[in-house]
């Protein structure tokens, strides 16, 4: 897999952007691994906490679909996170047969604190861009996220 640009041409900026995205993904992966280690959970467990933080309480089935893991693996992960004090289960208010998993706010605060420096630096960096530039960056990142989700779906068949 060669994404390194060989020469400067009209595709060189696109090549540099792809390289920057690869570098960013690697750096974020490393940061997430370090945060997971610090809080004593696995990388997928941390991703689950991020998902619950963003999307709110969820069923195990919805987490399974969102994280691309089997329901058995999700149940084991929820058990681990519950024992560690990061999530709790509660009855689903609309479906008595179902259980919702929700993150414990104080536990999420501990995780968020480990991202505070990145958040501060990112907001400082964003202040250097115009509202129009930020809108373009956001549109690109949102579309790139969707592309990655679609590629994951293709790879999982």
PDB file of C-alpha atoms in Angstrom:
ATOM      1  CA  UNK A   1       0.000   0.000   0.000  1.00  0.00           C
ATOM      2  CA  UNK A   2       1.779   3.098  -1.205  1.00  0.00           C
ATOM      3  CA  UNK A   3       0.139   6.398  -0.322  1.00  0.00           C
ATOM      4  CA  UNK A   4       3.376   8.370  -0.195  1.00  0.00           C
ATOM      5  CA  UNK A   5       3.421  10.988  -2.970  1.00  0.00           C
ATOM      6  CA  UNK A   6       6.251  10.458  -5.462  1.00  0.00           C
ATOM      7  CA  UNK A   7       6.163  13.954  -6.923  1.00  0.00           C
ATOM      8  CA  UNK A   8       4.413  17.294  -6.690  1.00  0.00           C
ATOM      9  CA  UNK A   9       1.480  17.453  -9.098  1.00  0.00           C
ATOM     10  CA  UNK A  10      -2.198  18.302  -8.960  1.00  0.00           C
ATOM     11  CA  UNK A  11      -2.824  15.146  -6.887  1.00  0.00           C
ATOM     12  CA  UNK A  12      -0.069  15.943  -4.411  1.00  0.00           C
ATOM     13  CA  UNK A  13      -2.345  17.862  -2.036  1.00  0.00           C
ATOM     14  CA  UNK A  14      -4.810  14.970  -2.012  1.00  0.00           C
ATOM     15  CA  UNK A  15      -1.912  12.612  -1.324  1.00  0.00           C
ATOM     16  CA  UNK A  16      -0.739  14.786   1.573  1.00  0.00           C
ATOM     17  CA  UNK A  17      -4.267  14.882   2.992  1.00  0.00           C
ATOM     18  CA  UNK A  18      -4.532  11.074   2.837  1.00  0.00           C
ATOM     19  CA  UNK A  19      -1.161  10.803   4.580  1.00  0.00           C
ATOM     20  CA  UNK A  20      -2.259  13.310   7.218  1.00  0.00           C
ATOM     21  CA  UNK A  21      -5.462  11.328   7.808  1.00  0.00           C
ATOM     22  CA  UNK A  22      -3.425   8.143   8.216  1.00  0.00           C
ATOM     23  CA  UNK A  23      -1.079   9.904  10.636  1.00  0.00           C
ATOM     24  CA  UNK A  24      -4.021  11.335  12.592  1.00  0.00           C
ATOM     25  CA  UNK A  25      -5.724   7.938  12.801  1.00  0.00           C
ATOM     26  CA  UNK A  26      -2.499   6.422  14.121  1.00  0.00           C
ATOM     27  CA  UNK A  27      -1.960   9.183  16.678  1.00  0.00           C
ATOM     28  CA  UNK A  28      -5.577   8.980  17.866  1.00  0.00           C
ATOM     29  CA  UNK A  29      -5.298   5.198  18.102  1.00  0.00           C
ATOM     30  CA  UNK A  30      -2.197   5.558  20.253  1.00  0.00           C
ATOM     31  CA  UNK A  31      -3.879   8.203  22.440  1.00  0.00           C
ATOM     32  CA  UNK A  32      -6.984   6.044  22.860  1.00  0.00           C
ATOM     33  CA  UNK A  33      -4.823   3.038  23.786  1.00  0.00           C
ATOM     34  CA  UNK A  34      -3.036   5.122  26.432  1.00  0.00           C
ATOM     35  CA  UNK A  35      -6.326   6.463  27.820  1.00  0.00           C
ATOM     36  CA  UNK A  36      -7.759   2.943  27.936  1.00  0.00           C
ATOM     37  CA  UNK A  37      -4.684   1.749  29.835  1.00  0.00           C
ATOM     38  CA  UNK A  38      -4.915   4.658  32.277  1.00  0.00           C
ATOM     39  CA  UNK A  39      -8.549   3.956  33.122  1.00  0.00           C
ATOM     40  CA  UNK A  40      -8.049   0.191  33.176  1.00  0.00           C
ATOM     41  CA  UNK A  41     -10.225  -0.870  30.262  1.00  0.00           C
ATOM     42  CA  UNK A  42      -9.639  -2.327  26.808  1.00  0.00           C
ATOM     43  CA  UNK A  43      -9.656  -0.291  23.596  1.00  0.00           C
ATOM     44  CA  UNK A  44     -13.108  -1.527  22.533  1.00  0.00           C
ATOM     45  CA  UNK A  45     -14.397  -0.872  26.056  1.00  0.00           C
ATOM     46  CA  UNK A  46     -13.214   2.726  25.702  1.00  0.00           C
ATOM     47  CA  UNK A  47     -14.937   2.993  22.320  1.00  0.00           C
ATOM     48  CA  UNK A  48     -18.115   1.772  23.998  1.00  0.00           C
ATOM     49  CA  UNK A  49     -17.794   4.507  26.637  1.00  0.00           C
ATOM     50  CA  UNK A  50     -17.315   7.121  23.899  1.00  0.00           C
ATOM     51  CA  UNK A  51     -20.427   5.797  22.159  1.00  0.00           C
ATOM     52  CA  UNK A  52     -22.524   5.903  25.332  1.00  0.00           C
ATOM     53  CA  UNK A  53     -21.245   9.389  26.080  1.00  0.00           C
ATOM     54  CA  UNK A  54     -22.237  10.678  22.635  1.00  0.00           C
ATOM     55  CA  UNK A  55     -25.427   8.725  22.030  1.00  0.00           C
ATOM     56  CA  UNK A  56     -26.747   8.124  25.540  1.00  0.00           C
ATOM     57  CA  UNK A  57     -28.110   4.879  26.994  1.00  0.00           C
ATOM     58  CA  UNK A  58     -28.244   1.965  24.591  1.00  0.00           C
ATOM     59  CA  UNK A  59     -29.244  -1.658  24.376  1.00  0.00           C
ATOM     60  CA  UNK A  60     -26.592  -4.341  24.013  1.00  0.00           C
ATOM     61  CA  UNK A  61     -27.932  -5.086  20.534  1.00  0.00           C
ATOM     62  CA  UNK A  62     -27.520  -1.485  19.404  1.00  0.00           C
ATOM     63  CA  UNK A  63     -23.987  -1.403  20.847  1.00  0.00           C
ATOM     64  CA  UNK A  64     -23.223  -4.640  19.018  1.00  0.00           C
ATOM     65  CA  UNK A  65     -24.277  -3.091  15.699  1.00  0.00           C
ATOM     66  CA  UNK A  66     -22.527   0.218  16.384  1.00  0.00           C
ATOM     67  CA  UNK A  67     -19.226  -1.343  17.498  1.00  0.00           C
ATOM     68  CA  UNK A  68     -19.234  -4.264  15.070  1.00  0.00           C
ATOM     69  CA  UNK A  69     -18.929  -6.914  17.761  1.00  0.00           C
ATOM     70  CA  UNK A  70     -21.041  -9.970  18.520  1.00  0.00           C
ATOM     71  CA  UNK A  71     -23.738  -9.684  21.154  1.00  0.00           C
ATOM     72  CA  UNK A  72     -21.786 -12.192  23.277  1.00  0.00           C
ATOM     73  CA  UNK A  73     -18.671 -10.028  23.141  1.00  0.00           C
ATOM     74  CA  UNK A  74     -20.744  -6.946  23.964  1.00  0.00           C
ATOM     75  CA  UNK A  75     -22.321  -8.674  26.963  1.00  0.00           C
ATOM     76  CA  UNK A  76     -18.865  -9.602  28.294  1.00  0.00           C
ATOM     77  CA  UNK A  77     -17.665  -6.026  27.717  1.00  0.00           C
ATOM     78  CA  UNK A  78     -20.672  -4.573  29.546  1.00  0.00           C
ATOM     79  CA  UNK A  79     -20.016  -6.974  32.445  1.00  0.00           C
ATOM     80  CA  UNK A  80     -16.376  -5.767  32.622  1.00  0.00           C
ATOM     81  CA  UNK A  81     -17.378  -2.105  32.445  1.00  0.00           C
ATOM     82  CA  UNK A  82     -20.053  -2.605  35.090  1.00  0.00           C
ATOM     83  CA  UNK A  83     -17.606  -4.323  37.465  1.00  0.00           C
ATOM     84  CA  UNK A  84     -15.161  -1.450  36.917  1.00  0.00           C
ATOM     85  CA  UNK A  85     -17.886   1.109  37.716  1.00  0.00           C
ATOM     86  CA  UNK A  86     -18.106   2.685  34.250  1.00  0.00           C
ATOM     87  CA  UNK A  87     -21.612   1.579  33.245  1.00  0.00           C
ATOM     88  CA  UNK A  88     -24.829   0.459  34.822  1.00  0.00           C
ATOM     89  CA  UNK A  89     -27.771  -1.507  33.528  1.00  0.00           C
ATOM     90  CA  UNK A  90     -31.342  -0.379  34.009  1.00  0.00           C
ATOM     91  CA  UNK A  91     -34.700  -1.591  32.728  1.00  0.00           C
ATOM     92  CA  UNK A  92     -35.744  -0.177  29.349  1.00  0.00           C
ATOM     93  CA  UNK A  93     -38.661   2.195  30.023  1.00  0.00           C
ATOM     94  CA  UNK A  94     -40.503   1.194  26.837  1.00  0.00           C
ATOM     95  CA  UNK A  95     -39.654  -2.513  26.553  1.00  0.00           C
ATOM     96  CA  UNK A  96     -39.815  -4.649  29.702  1.00  0.00           C
ATOM     97  CA  UNK A  97     -37.847  -7.428  27.984  1.00  0.00           C
ATOM     98  CA  UNK A  98     -34.921  -5.122  27.294  1.00  0.00           C
ATOM     99  CA  UNK A  99     -32.175  -3.529  29.364  1.00  0.00           C
ATOM    100  CA  UNK A 100     -30.444  -0.222  28.746  1.00  0.00           C
ATOM    101  CA  UNK A 101     -26.753   0.298  29.375  1.00  0.00           C
ATOM    102  CA  UNK A 102     -25.734   3.774  30.465  1.00  0.00           C
ATOM    103  CA  UNK A 103     -22.413   5.308  31.357  1.00  0.00           C
ATOM    104  CA  UNK A 104     -21.815   6.451  34.920  1.00  0.00           C
ATOM    105  CA  UNK A 105     -21.300  10.257  34.739  1.00  0.00           C
ATOM    106  CA  UNK A 106     -18.461  10.403  37.288  1.00  0.00           C
ATOM    107  CA  UNK A 107     -16.615   7.646  35.453  1.00  0.00           C
ATOM    108  CA  UNK A 108     -17.035   9.493  32.150  1.00  0.00           C
ATOM    109  CA  UNK A 109     -15.561  12.561  33.815  1.00  0.00           C
ATOM    110  CA  UNK A 110     -12.383  10.605  34.605  1.00  0.00           C
ATOM    111  CA  UNK A 111     -12.099   9.586  30.951  1.00  0.00           C
ATOM    112  CA  UNK A 112     -12.853  13.097  29.684  1.00  0.00           C
ATOM    113  CA  UNK A 113     -10.139  14.560  31.912  1.00  0.00           C
ATOM    114  CA  UNK A 114      -7.554  12.538  29.995  1.00  0.00           C
ATOM    115  CA  UNK A 115      -8.651  14.223  26.758  1.00  0.00           C
ATOM    116  CA  UNK A 116      -8.726  17.754  28.209  1.00  0.00           C
ATOM    117  CA  UNK A 117      -5.317  18.748  26.850  1.00  0.00           C
ATOM    118  CA  UNK A 118      -6.190  17.589  23.340  1.00  0.00           C
ATOM    119  CA  UNK A 119      -9.522  19.405  23.544  1.00  0.00           C
ATOM    120  CA  UNK A 120      -7.833  22.653  24.592  1.00  0.00           C
ATOM    121  CA  UNK A 121      -5.182  22.450  21.872  1.00  0.00           C
ATOM    122  CA  UNK A 122      -7.767  21.509  19.227  1.00  0.00           C
ATOM    123  CA  UNK A 123      -9.987  24.467  20.129  1.00  0.00           C
ATOM    124  CA  UNK A 124      -6.972  26.777  20.069  1.00  0.00           C
ATOM    125  CA  UNK A 125      -6.101  25.464  16.606  1.00  0.00           C
ATOM    126  CA  UNK A 126      -9.681  25.897  15.389  1.00  0.00           C
ATOM    127  CA  UNK A 127      -9.610  29.545  16.469  1.00  0.00           C
ATOM    128  CA  UNK A 128      -7.092  30.136  13.668  1.00  0.00           C
ATOM    129  CA  UNK A 129      -9.660  29.227  11.000  1.00  0.00           C
ATOM    130  CA  UNK A 130     -12.651  31.177   9.715  1.00  0.00           C
ATOM    131  CA  UNK A 131     -16.201  29.927  10.247  1.00  0.00           C
ATOM    132  CA  UNK A 132     -16.345  29.023   6.548  1.00  0.00           C
ATOM    133  CA  UNK A 133     -13.094  27.053   6.758  1.00  0.00           C
ATOM    134  CA  UNK A 134     -14.305  25.244   9.857  1.00  0.00           C
ATOM    135  CA  UNK A 135     -17.555  24.350   8.101  1.00  0.00           C
ATOM    136  CA  UNK A 136     -15.535  22.901   5.212  1.00  0.00           C
ATOM    137  CA  UNK A 137     -13.276  20.966   7.589  1.00  0.00           C
ATOM    138  CA  UNK A 138     -16.312  19.624   9.436  1.00  0.00           C
ATOM    139  CA  UNK A 139     -17.996  18.563   6.189  1.00  0.00           C
ATOM    140  CA  UNK A 140     -14.814  16.778   5.094  1.00  0.00           C
ATOM    141  CA  UNK A 141     -14.406  14.988   8.430  1.00  0.00           C
ATOM    142  CA  UNK A 142     -18.072  13.938   8.537  1.00  0.00           C
ATOM    143  CA  UNK A 143     -17.908  12.589   4.982  1.00  0.00           C
ATOM    144  CA  UNK A 144     -14.593  10.847   5.725  1.00  0.00           C
ATOM    145  CA  UNK A 145     -16.179   9.202   8.759  1.00  0.00           C
ATOM    146  CA  UNK A 146     -19.046   7.971   6.593  1.00  0.00           C
ATOM    147  CA  UNK A 147     -16.555   6.639   4.031  1.00  0.00           C
ATOM    148  CA  UNK A 148     -14.747   4.706   6.778  1.00  0.00           C
ATOM    149  CA  UNK A 149     -18.038   3.265   8.050  1.00  0.00           C
ATOM    150  CA  UNK A 150     -18.972   2.202   4.515  1.00  0.00           C
ATOM    151  CA  UNK A 151     -15.563   0.625   3.969  1.00  0.00           C
ATOM    152  CA  UNK A 152     -15.894  -1.271   7.265  1.00  0.00           C
ATOM    153  CA  UNK A 153     -19.324  -2.491   6.165  1.00  0.00           C
ATOM    154  CA  UNK A 154     -17.864  -3.695   2.861  1.00  0.00           C
ATOM    155  CA  UNK A 155     -15.053  -5.537   4.619  1.00  0.00           C
ATOM    156  CA  UNK A 156     -17.435  -7.264   7.020  1.00  0.00           C
ATOM    157  CA  UNK A 157     -19.540  -8.434   4.093  1.00  0.00           C
TER     158      UNK A 157
END
